[in-house]
Every structure is written in structure tokens, then in C-alpha cells.
PDB file of C-alpha atoms in Angstrom:
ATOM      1  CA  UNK A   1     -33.304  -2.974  -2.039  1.00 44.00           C
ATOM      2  CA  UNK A   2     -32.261  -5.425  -4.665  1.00 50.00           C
ATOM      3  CA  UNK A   3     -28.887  -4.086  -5.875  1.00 56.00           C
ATOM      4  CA  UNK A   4     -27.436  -4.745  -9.601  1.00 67.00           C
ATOM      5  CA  UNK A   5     -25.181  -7.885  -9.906  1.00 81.00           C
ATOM      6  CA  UNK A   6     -21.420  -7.028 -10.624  1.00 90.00           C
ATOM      7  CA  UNK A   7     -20.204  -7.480 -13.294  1.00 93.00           C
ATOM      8  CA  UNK A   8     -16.219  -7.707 -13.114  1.00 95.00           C
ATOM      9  CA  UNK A   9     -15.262  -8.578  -9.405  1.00 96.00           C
ATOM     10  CA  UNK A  10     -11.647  -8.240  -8.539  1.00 97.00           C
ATOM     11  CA  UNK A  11     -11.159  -9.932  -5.616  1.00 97.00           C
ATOM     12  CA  UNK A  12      -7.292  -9.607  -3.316  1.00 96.00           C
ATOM     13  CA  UNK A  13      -5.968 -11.361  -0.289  1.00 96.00           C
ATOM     14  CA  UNK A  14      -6.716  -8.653   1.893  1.00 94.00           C
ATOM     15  CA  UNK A  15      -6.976  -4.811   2.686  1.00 84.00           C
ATOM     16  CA  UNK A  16      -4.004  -3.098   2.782  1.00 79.00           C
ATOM     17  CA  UNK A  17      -4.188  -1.104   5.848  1.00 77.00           C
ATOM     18  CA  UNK A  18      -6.512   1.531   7.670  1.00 76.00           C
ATOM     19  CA  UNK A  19      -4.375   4.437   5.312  1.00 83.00           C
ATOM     20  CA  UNK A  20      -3.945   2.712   2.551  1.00 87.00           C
ATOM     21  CA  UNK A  21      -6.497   1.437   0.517  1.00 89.00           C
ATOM     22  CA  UNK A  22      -7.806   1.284  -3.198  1.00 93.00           C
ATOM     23  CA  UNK A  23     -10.654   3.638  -2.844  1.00 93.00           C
ATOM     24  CA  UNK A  24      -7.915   5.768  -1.244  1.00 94.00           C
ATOM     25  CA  UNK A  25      -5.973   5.586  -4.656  1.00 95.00           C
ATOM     26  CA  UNK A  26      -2.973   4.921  -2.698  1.00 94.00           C
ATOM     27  CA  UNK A  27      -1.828   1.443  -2.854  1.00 92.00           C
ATOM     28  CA  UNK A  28       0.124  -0.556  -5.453  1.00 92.00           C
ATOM     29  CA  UNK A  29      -3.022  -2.854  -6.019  1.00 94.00           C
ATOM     30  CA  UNK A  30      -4.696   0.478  -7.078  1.00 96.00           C
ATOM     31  CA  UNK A  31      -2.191   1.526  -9.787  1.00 96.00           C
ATOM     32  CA  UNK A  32      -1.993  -1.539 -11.736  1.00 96.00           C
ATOM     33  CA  UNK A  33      -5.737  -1.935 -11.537  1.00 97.00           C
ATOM     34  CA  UNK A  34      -5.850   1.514 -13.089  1.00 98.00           C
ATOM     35  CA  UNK A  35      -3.192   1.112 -15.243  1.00 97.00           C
ATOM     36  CA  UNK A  36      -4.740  -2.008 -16.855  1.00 97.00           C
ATOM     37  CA  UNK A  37      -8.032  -0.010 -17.277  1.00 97.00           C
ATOM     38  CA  UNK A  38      -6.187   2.362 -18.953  1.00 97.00           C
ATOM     39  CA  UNK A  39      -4.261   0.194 -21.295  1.00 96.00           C
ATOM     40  CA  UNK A  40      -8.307  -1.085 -22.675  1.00 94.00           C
ATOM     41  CA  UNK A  41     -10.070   2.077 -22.229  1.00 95.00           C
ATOM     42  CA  UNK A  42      -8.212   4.939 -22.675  1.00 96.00           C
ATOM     43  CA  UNK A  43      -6.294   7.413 -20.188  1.00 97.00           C
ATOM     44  CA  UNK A  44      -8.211   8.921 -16.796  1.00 97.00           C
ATOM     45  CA  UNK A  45      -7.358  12.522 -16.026  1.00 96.00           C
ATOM     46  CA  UNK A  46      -7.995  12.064 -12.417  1.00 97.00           C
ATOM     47  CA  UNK A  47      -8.440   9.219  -9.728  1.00 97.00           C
ATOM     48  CA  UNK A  48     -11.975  10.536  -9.293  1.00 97.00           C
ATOM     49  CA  UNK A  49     -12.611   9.599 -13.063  1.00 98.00           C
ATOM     50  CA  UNK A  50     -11.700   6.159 -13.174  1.00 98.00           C
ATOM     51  CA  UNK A  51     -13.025   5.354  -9.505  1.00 98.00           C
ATOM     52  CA  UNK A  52     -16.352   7.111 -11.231  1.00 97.00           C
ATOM     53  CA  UNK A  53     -15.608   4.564 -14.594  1.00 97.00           C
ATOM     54  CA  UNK A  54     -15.108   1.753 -12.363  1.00 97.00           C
ATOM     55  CA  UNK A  55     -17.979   2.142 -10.715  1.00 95.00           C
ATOM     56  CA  UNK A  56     -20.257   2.700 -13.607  1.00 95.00           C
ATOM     57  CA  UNK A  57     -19.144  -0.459 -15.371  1.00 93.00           C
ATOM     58  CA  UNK A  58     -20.169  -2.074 -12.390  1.00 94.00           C
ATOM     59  CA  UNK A  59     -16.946  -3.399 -11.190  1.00 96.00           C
ATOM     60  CA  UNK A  60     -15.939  -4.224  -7.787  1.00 96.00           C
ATOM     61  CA  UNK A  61     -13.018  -5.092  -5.270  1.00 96.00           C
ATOM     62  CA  UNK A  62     -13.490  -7.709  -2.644  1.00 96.00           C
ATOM     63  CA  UNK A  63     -11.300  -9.273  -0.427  1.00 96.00           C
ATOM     64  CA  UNK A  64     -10.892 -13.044   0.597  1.00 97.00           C
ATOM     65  CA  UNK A  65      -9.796 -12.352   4.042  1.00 96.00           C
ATOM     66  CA  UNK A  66     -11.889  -9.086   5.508  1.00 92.00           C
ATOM     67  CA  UNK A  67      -9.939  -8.723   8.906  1.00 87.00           C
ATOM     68  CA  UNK A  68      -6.000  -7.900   9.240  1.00 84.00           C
ATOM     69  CA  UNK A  69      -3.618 -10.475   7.594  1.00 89.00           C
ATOM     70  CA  UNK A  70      -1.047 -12.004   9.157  1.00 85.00           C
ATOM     71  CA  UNK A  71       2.060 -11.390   6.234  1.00 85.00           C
ATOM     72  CA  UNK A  72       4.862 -12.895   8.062  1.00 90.00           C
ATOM     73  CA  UNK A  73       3.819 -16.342   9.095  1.00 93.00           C
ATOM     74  CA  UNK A  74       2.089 -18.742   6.334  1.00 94.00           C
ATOM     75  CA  UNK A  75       0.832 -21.100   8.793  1.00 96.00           C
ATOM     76  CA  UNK A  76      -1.458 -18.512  10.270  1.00 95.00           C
ATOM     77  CA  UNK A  77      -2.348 -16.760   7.028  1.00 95.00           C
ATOM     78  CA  UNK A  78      -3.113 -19.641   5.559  1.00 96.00           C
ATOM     79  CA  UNK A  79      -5.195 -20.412   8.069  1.00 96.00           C
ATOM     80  CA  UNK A  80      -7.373 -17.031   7.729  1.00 96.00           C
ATOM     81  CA  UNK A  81      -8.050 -17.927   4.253  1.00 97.00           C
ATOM     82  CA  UNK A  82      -9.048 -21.107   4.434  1.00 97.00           C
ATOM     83  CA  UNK A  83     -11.015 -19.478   7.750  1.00 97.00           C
ATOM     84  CA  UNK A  84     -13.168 -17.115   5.198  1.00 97.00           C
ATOM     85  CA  UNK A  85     -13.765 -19.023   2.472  1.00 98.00           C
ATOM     86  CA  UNK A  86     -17.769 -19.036   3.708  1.00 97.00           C
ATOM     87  CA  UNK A  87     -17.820 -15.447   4.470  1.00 97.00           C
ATOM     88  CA  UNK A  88     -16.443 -14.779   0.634  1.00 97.00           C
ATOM     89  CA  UNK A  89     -19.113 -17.198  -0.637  1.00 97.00           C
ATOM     90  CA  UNK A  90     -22.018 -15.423   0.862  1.00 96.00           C
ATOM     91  CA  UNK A  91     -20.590 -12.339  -0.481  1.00 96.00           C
ATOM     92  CA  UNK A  92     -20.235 -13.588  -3.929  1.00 96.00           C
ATOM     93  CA  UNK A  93     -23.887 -14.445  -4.046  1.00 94.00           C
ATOM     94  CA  UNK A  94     -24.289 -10.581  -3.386  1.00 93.00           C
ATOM     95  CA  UNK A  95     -22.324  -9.303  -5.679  1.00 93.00           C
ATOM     96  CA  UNK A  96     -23.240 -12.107  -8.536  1.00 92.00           C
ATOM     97  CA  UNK A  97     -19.998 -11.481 -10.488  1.00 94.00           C
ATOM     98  CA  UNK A  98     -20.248 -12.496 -14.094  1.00 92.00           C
ATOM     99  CA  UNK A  99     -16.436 -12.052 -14.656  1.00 93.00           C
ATOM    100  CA  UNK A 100     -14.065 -12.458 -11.519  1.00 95.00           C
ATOM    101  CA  UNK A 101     -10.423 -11.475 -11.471  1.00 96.00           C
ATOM    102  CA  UNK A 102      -8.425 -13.291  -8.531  1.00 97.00           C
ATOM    103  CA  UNK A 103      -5.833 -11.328  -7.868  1.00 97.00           C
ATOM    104  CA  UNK A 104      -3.013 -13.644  -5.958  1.00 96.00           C
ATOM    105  CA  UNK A 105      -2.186 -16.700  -7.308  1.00 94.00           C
ATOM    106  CA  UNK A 106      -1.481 -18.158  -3.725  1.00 95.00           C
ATOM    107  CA  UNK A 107      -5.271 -17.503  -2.919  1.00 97.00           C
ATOM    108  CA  UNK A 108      -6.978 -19.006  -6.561  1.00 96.00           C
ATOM    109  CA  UNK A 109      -7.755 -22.135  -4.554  1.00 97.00           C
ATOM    110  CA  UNK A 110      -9.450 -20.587  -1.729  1.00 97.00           C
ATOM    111  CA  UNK A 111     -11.469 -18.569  -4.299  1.00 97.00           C
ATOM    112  CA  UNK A 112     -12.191 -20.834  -6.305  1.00 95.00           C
ATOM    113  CA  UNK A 113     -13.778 -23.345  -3.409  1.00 96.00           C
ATOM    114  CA  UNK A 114     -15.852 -19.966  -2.373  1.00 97.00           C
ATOM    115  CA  UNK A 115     -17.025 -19.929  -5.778  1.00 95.00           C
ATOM    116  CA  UNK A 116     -18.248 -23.818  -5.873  1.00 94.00           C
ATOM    117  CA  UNK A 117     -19.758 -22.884  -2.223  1.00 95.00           C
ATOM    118  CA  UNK A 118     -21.953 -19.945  -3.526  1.00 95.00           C
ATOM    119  CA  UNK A 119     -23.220 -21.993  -6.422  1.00 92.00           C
ATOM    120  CA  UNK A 120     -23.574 -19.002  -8.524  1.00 85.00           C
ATOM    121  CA  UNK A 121     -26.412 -19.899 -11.278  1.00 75.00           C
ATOM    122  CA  UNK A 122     -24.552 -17.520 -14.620  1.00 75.00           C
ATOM    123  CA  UNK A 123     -21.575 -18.917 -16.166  1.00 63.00           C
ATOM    124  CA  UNK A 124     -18.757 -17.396 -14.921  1.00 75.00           C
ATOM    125  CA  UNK A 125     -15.279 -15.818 -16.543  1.00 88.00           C
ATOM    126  CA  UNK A 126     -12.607 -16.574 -14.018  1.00 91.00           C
ATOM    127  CA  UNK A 127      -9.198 -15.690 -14.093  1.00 94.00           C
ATOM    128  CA  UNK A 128      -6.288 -15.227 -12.243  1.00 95.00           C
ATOM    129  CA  UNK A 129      -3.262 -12.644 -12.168  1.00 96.00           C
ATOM    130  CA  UNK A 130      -0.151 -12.360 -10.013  1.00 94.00           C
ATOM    131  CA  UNK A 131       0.099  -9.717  -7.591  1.00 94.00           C
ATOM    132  CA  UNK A 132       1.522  -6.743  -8.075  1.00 93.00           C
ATOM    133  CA  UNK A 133       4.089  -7.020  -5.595  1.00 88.00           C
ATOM    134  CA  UNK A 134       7.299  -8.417  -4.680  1.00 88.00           C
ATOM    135  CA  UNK A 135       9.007  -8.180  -7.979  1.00 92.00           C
ATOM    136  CA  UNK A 136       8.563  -5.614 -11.040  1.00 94.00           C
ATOM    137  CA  UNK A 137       7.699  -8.780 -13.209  1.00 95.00           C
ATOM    138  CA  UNK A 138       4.720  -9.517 -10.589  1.00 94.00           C
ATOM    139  CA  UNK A 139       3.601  -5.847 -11.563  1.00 95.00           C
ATOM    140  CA  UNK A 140       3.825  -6.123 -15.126  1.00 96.00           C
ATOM    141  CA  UNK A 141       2.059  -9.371 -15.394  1.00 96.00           C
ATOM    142  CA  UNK A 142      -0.722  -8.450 -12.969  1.00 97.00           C
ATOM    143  CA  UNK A 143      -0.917  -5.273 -15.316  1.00 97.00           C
ATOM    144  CA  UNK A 144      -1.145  -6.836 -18.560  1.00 97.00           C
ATOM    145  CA  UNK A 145      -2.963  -9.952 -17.170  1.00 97.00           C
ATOM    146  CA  UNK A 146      -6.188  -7.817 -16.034  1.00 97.00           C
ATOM    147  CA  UNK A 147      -6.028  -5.569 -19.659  1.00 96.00           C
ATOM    148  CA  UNK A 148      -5.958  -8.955 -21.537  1.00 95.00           C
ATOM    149  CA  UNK A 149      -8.730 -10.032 -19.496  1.00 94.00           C
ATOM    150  CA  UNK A 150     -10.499  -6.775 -19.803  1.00 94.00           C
ATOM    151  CA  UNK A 151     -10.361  -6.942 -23.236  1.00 93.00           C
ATOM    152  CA  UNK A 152     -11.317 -10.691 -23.607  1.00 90.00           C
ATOM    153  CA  UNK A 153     -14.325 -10.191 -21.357  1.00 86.00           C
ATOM    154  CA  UNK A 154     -15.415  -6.841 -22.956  1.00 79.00           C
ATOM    155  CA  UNK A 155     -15.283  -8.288 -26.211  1.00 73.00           C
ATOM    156  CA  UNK A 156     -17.214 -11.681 -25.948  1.00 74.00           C
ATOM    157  CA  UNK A 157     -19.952  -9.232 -23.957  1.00 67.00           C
TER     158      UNK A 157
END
């Protein structure tokens, strides 16, 4: 089956855990995803809506590193992300993103080499935001970072 390309791929360091998750509606990565949808399309009455929205605007979430992350030491996580840089690349020619949202700023240059690696033919819209963690400015800018791409995107489409 030959499935349609996505068009806005959001792509993280890494799952959260096996509970939480942002199909699950239940992490902080979810939130300011939704929030930012929210800010260029208009409120969602229910997580089922905008999961629905999401979906039907063809957007995506993918994840650099697809196994557990080491958090605490940077040698090692490092070392998983420089580790899946091919496995993202093959999964970027799946998806065929036309607008990709790196979410992390610590992980733009991994992305970024999985993006020369799958040698994607359209042009692509690439941007990154901070993650929403760590400090309430992180969650702002992440926040306002994906509406104002959102909206730049949306509009030049």
C-alpha cells in the first residue's frame, strides 16, 4: 500500500515512557503541540478532536531515538542519537515530510544529517523549536515557535 506523504512531521528526542505518550494526551510534548495548534486553528473541545485534526492534516510525530533514552548521562545519549541517525533517515523517506518541526535544539544536528542521508527529492520547510521542558520559557517558546511555524507553512501552502 503506498501511503500519503506527511505533510508536517514533528519529530522529538525520544518517547516519553510506556504510560506516557502523545497519542496518550498525557505528556508535556502533547500540550504545547496542542496548544500551538490551537493558537492557528482555533480551540479543540476534546483530545479526540485535535488527535482526529492532526491526523487529517496529515501531520505526524517521530522520534530520533526509537528505544529508551538514557537522560542522565550525555555521553551515552549522545551516543544513541548519533546511533539512529540511519534508522530516522529511512523513516523520513516514508513519511516524505514537506514541513519538519525538530523539536530539541540539542538534536537539530542529528536531524538534520538524517535529512541529507534520506535525500528527500521536495524542498523542504525545516525548523527548529526548544523543548518544552526544563524551564517555563522552554514551554512558551516551543509553543509559540510551532504556531509561528504553523502559520508560516500554512500560509505559503
Amino acid at each position: 500500500m503506498f501511503e500519503m506523504a506527511t505533510e508536517i512531521l514533528l519529530i522529538t528526542e525520544a518517547k516519553s515512557s510506556d504510560t506516557k505518550s502523545f497519542y496518550k494526551c498525557n505528556t508535556p510534548l502533547y500540550r504545547c503541540v496542542k496548544s500551538a495548534f490551537e493558537m492557528q486553528f482555533g480551540n479543540f473541545e476534546t483530545d479526540i478532536d485535535f488527535l482526529a485534526f492532526f491526523e487529517e492534516i496529515k501531520c505526524k510525530i517521530e522520534y530520533l531515538v526509537t528505544e529508551e533514552i538514557d537522560r542522565k548521562d550525555m555521553t551515552i545519549r549522545n551516543k544513541q542519537r548519533s546511533e539512529n541517525v540511519d534508522s530516522l533517515s529511512k523513516r523520513l523517506r516514508t513519511h516524505r515530510p514537506k514541513c519538519i518541526i525538530i523539536i530539541m535544539k540539542d538534536i537539530e544536528k542529528f536531524v538534520l544529517m538524517a535529512i541529507e542521508r534520506a535525500k528527500l527529492s521536495e524542498v523542504l520547510f525545516i525548523k527548529s523549536v526548544p523543548f518544552p521542558a526544563m524551564s517555563e520559557r522552554n514551554r512558551i517558546n516551543c509553543e509559540l515557535g510551532i504556531a509561528e511555524i504553523l502559520k508560516d507553512y500554512v500560509l505559503g501552502h
